[in-house]
Structure formats: structure tokens, C-alpha cells
mmCIF file of C-alpha atoms in Angstrom:
data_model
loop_
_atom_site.group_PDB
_atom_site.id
_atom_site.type_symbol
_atom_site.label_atom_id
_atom_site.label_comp_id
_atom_site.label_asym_id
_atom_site.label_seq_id
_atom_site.Cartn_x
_atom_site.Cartn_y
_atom_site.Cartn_z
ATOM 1 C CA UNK A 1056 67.039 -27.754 -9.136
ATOM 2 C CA UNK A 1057 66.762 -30.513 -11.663
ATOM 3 C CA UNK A 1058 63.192 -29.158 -12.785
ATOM 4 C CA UNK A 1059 65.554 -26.059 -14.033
ATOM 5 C CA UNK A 1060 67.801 -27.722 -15.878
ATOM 6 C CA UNK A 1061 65.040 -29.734 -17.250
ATOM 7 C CA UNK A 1062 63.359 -26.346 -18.858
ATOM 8 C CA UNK A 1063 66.938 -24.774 -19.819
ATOM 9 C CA UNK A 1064 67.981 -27.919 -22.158
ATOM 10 C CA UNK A 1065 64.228 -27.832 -23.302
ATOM 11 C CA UNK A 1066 64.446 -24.012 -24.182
ATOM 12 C CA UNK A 1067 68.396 -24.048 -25.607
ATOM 13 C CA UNK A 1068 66.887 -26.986 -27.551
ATOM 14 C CA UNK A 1069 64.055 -24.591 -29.439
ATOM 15 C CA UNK A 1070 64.359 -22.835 -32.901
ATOM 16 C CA UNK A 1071 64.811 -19.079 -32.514
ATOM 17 C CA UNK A 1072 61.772 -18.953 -34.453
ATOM 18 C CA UNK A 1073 59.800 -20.873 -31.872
ATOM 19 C CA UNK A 1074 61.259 -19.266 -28.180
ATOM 20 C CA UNK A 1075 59.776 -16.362 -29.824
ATOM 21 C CA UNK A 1076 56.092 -18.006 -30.389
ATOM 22 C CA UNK A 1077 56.729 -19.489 -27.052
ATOM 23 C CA UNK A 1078 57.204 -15.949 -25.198
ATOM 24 C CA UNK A 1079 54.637 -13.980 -27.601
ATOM 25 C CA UNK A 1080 52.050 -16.607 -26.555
ATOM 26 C CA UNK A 1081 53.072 -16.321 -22.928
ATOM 27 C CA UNK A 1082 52.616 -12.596 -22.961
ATOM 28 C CA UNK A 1083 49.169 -13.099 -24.284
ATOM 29 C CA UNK A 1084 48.093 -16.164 -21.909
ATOM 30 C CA UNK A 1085 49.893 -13.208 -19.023
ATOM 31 C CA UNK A 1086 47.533 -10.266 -20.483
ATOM 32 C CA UNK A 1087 44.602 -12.776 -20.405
ATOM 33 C CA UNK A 1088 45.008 -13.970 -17.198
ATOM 34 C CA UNK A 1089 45.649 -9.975 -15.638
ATOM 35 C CA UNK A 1090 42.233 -9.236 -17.807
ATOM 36 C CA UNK A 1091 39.790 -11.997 -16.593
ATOM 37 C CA UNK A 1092 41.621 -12.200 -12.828
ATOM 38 C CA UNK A 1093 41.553 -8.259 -12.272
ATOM 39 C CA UNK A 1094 40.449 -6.117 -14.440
ATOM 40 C CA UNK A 1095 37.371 -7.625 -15.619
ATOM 41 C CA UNK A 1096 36.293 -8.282 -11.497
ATOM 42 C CA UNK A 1097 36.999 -4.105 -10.817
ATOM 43 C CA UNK A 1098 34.781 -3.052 -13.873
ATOM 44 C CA UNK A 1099 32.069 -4.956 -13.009
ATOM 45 C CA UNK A 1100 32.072 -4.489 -9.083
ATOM 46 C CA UNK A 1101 32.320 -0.420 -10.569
ATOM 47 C CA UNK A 1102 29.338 -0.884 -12.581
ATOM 48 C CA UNK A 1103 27.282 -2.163 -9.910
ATOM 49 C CA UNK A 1104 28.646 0.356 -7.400
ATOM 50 C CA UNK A 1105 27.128 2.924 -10.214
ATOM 51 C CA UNK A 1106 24.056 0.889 -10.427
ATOM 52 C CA UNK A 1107 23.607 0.944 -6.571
ATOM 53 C CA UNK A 1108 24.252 4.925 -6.002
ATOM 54 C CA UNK A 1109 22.049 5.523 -8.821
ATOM 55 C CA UNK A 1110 19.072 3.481 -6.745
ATOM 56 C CA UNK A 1111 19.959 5.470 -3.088
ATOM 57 C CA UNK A 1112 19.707 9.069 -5.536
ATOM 58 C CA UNK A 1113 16.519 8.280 -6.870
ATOM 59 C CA UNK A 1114 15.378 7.272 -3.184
ATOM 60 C CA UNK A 1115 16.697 10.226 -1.479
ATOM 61 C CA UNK A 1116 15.104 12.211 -3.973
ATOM 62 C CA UNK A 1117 11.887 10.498 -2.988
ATOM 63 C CA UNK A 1118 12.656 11.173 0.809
ATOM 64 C CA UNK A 1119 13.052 15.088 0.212
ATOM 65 C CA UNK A 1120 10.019 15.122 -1.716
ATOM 66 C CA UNK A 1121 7.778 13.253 0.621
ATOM 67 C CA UNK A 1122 9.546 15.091 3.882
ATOM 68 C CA UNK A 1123 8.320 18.234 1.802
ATOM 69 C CA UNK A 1124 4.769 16.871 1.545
ATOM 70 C CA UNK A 1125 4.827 16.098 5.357
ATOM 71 C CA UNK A 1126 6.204 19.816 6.310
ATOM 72 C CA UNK A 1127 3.336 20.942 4.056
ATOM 73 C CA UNK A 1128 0.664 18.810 5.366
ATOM 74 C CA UNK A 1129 1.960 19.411 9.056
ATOM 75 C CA UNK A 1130 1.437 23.120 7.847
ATOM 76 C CA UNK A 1131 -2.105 22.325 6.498
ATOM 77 C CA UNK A 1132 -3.296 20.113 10.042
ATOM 78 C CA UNK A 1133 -1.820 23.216 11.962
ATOM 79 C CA UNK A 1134 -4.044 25.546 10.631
ATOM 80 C CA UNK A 1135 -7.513 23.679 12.654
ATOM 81 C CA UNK A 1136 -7.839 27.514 14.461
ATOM 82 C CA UNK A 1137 -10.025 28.133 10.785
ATOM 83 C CA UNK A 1138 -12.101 25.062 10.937
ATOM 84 C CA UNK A 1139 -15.268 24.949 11.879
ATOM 85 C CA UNK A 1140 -14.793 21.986 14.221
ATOM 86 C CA UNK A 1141 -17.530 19.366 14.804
ATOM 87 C CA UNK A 1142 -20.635 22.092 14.257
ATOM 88 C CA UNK A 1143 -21.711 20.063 17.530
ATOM 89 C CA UNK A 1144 -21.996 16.822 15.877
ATOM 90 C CA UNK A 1145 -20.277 13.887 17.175
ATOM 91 C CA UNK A 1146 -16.615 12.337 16.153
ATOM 92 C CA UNK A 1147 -18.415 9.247 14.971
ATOM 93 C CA UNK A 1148 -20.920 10.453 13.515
ATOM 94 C CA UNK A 1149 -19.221 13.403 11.384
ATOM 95 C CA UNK A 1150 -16.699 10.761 9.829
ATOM 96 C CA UNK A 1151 -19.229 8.251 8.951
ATOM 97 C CA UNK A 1152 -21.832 11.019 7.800
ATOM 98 C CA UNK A 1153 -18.793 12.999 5.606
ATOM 99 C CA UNK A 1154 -16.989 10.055 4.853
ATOM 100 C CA UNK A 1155 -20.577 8.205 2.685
ATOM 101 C CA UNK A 1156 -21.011 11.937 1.409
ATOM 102 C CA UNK A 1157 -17.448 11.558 -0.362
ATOM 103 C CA UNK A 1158 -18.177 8.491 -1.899
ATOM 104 C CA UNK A 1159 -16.214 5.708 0.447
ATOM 105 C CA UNK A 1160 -19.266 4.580 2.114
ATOM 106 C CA UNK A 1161 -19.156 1.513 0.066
ATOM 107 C CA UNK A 1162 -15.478 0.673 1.056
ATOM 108 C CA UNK A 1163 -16.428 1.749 4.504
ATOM 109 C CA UNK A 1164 -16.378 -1.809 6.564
ATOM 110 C CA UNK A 1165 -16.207 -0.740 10.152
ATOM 111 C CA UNK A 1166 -16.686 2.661 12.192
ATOM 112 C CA UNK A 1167 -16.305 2.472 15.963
ATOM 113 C CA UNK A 1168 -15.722 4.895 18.875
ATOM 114 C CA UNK A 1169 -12.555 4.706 20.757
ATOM 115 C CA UNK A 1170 -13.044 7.069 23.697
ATOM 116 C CA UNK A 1171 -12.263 10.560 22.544
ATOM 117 C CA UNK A 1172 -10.921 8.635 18.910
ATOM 118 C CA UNK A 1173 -12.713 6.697 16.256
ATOM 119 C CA UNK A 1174 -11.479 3.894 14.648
ATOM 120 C CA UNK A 1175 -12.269 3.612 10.818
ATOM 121 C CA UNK A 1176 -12.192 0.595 8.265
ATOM 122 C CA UNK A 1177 -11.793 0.947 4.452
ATOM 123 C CA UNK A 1178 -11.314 -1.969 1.976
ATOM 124 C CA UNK A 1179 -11.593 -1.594 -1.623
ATOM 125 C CA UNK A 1180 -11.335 2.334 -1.006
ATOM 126 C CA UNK A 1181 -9.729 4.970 -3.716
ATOM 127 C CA UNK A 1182 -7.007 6.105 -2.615
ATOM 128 C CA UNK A 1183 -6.947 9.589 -4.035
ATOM 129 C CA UNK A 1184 -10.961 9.943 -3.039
ATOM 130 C CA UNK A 1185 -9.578 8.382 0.127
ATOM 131 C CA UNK A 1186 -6.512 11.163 0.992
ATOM 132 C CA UNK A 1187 -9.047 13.588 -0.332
ATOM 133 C CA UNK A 1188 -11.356 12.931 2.381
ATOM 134 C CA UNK A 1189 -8.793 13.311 4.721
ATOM 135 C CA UNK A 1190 -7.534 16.544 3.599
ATOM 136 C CA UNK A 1191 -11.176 17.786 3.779
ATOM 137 C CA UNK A 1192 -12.259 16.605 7.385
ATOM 138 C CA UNK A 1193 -9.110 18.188 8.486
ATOM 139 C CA UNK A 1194 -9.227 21.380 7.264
ATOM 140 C CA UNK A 1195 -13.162 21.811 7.708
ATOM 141 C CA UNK A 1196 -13.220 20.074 10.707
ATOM 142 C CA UNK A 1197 -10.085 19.956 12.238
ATOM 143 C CA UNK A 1198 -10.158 16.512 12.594
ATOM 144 C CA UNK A 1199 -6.532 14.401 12.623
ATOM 145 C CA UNK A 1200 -4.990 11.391 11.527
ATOM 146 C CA UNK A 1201 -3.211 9.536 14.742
ATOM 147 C CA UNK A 1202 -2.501 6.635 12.940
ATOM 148 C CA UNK A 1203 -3.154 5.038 9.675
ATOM 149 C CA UNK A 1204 -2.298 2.069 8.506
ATOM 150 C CA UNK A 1205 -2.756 1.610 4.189
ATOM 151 C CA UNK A 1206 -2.131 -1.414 2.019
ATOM 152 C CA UNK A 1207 -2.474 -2.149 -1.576
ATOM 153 C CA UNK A 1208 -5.010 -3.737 -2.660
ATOM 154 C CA UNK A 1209 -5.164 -5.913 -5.506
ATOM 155 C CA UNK A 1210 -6.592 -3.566 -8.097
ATOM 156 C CA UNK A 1211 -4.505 -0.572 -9.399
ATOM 157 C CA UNK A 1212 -5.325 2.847 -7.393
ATOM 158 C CA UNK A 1213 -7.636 1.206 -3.839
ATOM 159 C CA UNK A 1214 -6.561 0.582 -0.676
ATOM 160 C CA UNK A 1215 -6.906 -0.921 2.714
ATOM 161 C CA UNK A 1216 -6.765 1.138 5.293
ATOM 162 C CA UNK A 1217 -7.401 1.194 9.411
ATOM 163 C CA UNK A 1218 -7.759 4.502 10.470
ATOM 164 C CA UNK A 1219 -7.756 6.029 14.206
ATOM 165 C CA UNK A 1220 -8.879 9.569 14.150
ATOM 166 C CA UNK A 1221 -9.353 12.169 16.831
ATOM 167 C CA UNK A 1222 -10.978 15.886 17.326
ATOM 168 C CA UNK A 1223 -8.019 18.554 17.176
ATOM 169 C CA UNK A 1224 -5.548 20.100 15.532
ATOM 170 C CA UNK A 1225 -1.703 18.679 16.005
#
């Protein structure tokens, strides 16, 4: 209790003139203190709450428009009834032979047969000329993508990329 007494004497003791500097600069040390300790903190947890939801729209809008590619390109593989198949040539040798006649013989590394599938290598290879080819041997040929596995490479627009590919529509 002595502490109180100790800040009563202190405060009857004051000039009028200074309790009121004292309690003007107290209301302003108050309103600086509720500025940095709250309000500042909320604004700028906001801001990056904005920042962060504007990130997921801009990736969900990349989702929808590659699950609409997919639907399409499902829609495009689906359609190997109108291809003319392998014209009696085999897997192997149809990707290797149509693959050099689009230009990706030089990124070509490794073809090999994997029973009914063939396994393809490209390094270095466009990748437009690359999803191009693709597109084509499917829809001529009816051939299909089982897996694919693409990397950057270190120059702007090629890939790496390890094929497996197989006779057949979907």
C-alpha cells in the first residue's frame, strides 16, 4: 500500500498544468502501445492471409485449366478406333522411325522394348516438338503414354524425359 501513497503525494504534489501533460502523454504512450501490440500484428497477419488466398486462386485456376486439358486429351487418346494403328510395323520400330522423322532423333538417347511396351529416352528434347510427337503417334497410331516422366532441362523450352509407351487406345 505504501507504493500508493508514494504516487498520490507525487501526483497532489504536480502543477495542474503538468497532471495534464502527464495524462495526455499517457494516453498517447496507451494508443501506441494498443497500435504496435494489436493492431499493427492483425493488419499484417490480414495482408498475408490476402497474399496467401491470392497464391491458392491463381493455382486452382491452374488446376481447372490443366484438368480441362486432361478431359480433352483423355477425349483425344479415346478416339484410337480412327487410327490407323501400327500399319504392321513394330512398337519399336514405329516410335523410333516417327519419332527421328519429327525431329527428336538427336535428343533421342535410348529406345528399348519392354514386352508389349517400349521404353523411350529424350535429353535435350523440345518440349513442344516433343508433346507434338505425342499427340501425333496417338492419334495416327493409337499409340499411348503409360507413364512419362519430364524434367527441365537447363536451357529454356527442352526437356528430359523417360517415356514407357504401349499399342492401344485407353
Amino acid at each position: 500500500m505504501r507504493g500508493r501513497e508514494q504516487l498520490t503525494e507525487y501526483w497532489d504534489g504536480l502543477q495542474p498544468r503538468e497532471r495534464i501533460m502527464l495524462l495526455f502523454g499517457g494516453v498517447a504512450v496507451l494508443l501506441a502501445l494498443l497500435y504496435f501490440l494489436l493492431w499493427q500484428p492483425v493488419m499484417n497477419a490480414r495482408m498475408q492471409m490476402q497474399q496467401e488466398v491470392q497464391q491458392q486462386r491463381v493455382l486452382l485456376q491452374w488446376m481447372k485449366d490443366a484438368a480441362s486439358e486432361a478431359k480433352l486429351l483423355r477425349g483425344v487418346s479415346g478416339q484410337s478406333g480412327k487410327a490407323k494403328g501400327l500399319g504392321g510395323q513394330s512398337l519399336l520400330s514405329l516410335v523410333d522411325e516417327s519419332a527421328k522423322k519429327q525431329g527428336l532423333g538427336g535428343a533421342m538417347k535410348r529406345v528399348e522394348p519392354d514386352g508389349k511396351q517400349v521404353r523411350i529416352w529424350f535429353e535435350g528434347a523440345g518440349f513442344d516438338q516433343l508433346i507434338g510427337w505425342l499427340e501425333k503417334i496417338s492419334k495416327e497410331n493409337g499409340v499411348r503414354v503409360v507413364s512419362a516422366t519430364v524434367e527441365r532441362a537447363d536451357v529454356a523450352g527442352l526437356v528430359d524425359a523417360r517415356l514407357r509407351l504401349a499399342e492401344g487406345g485407353v
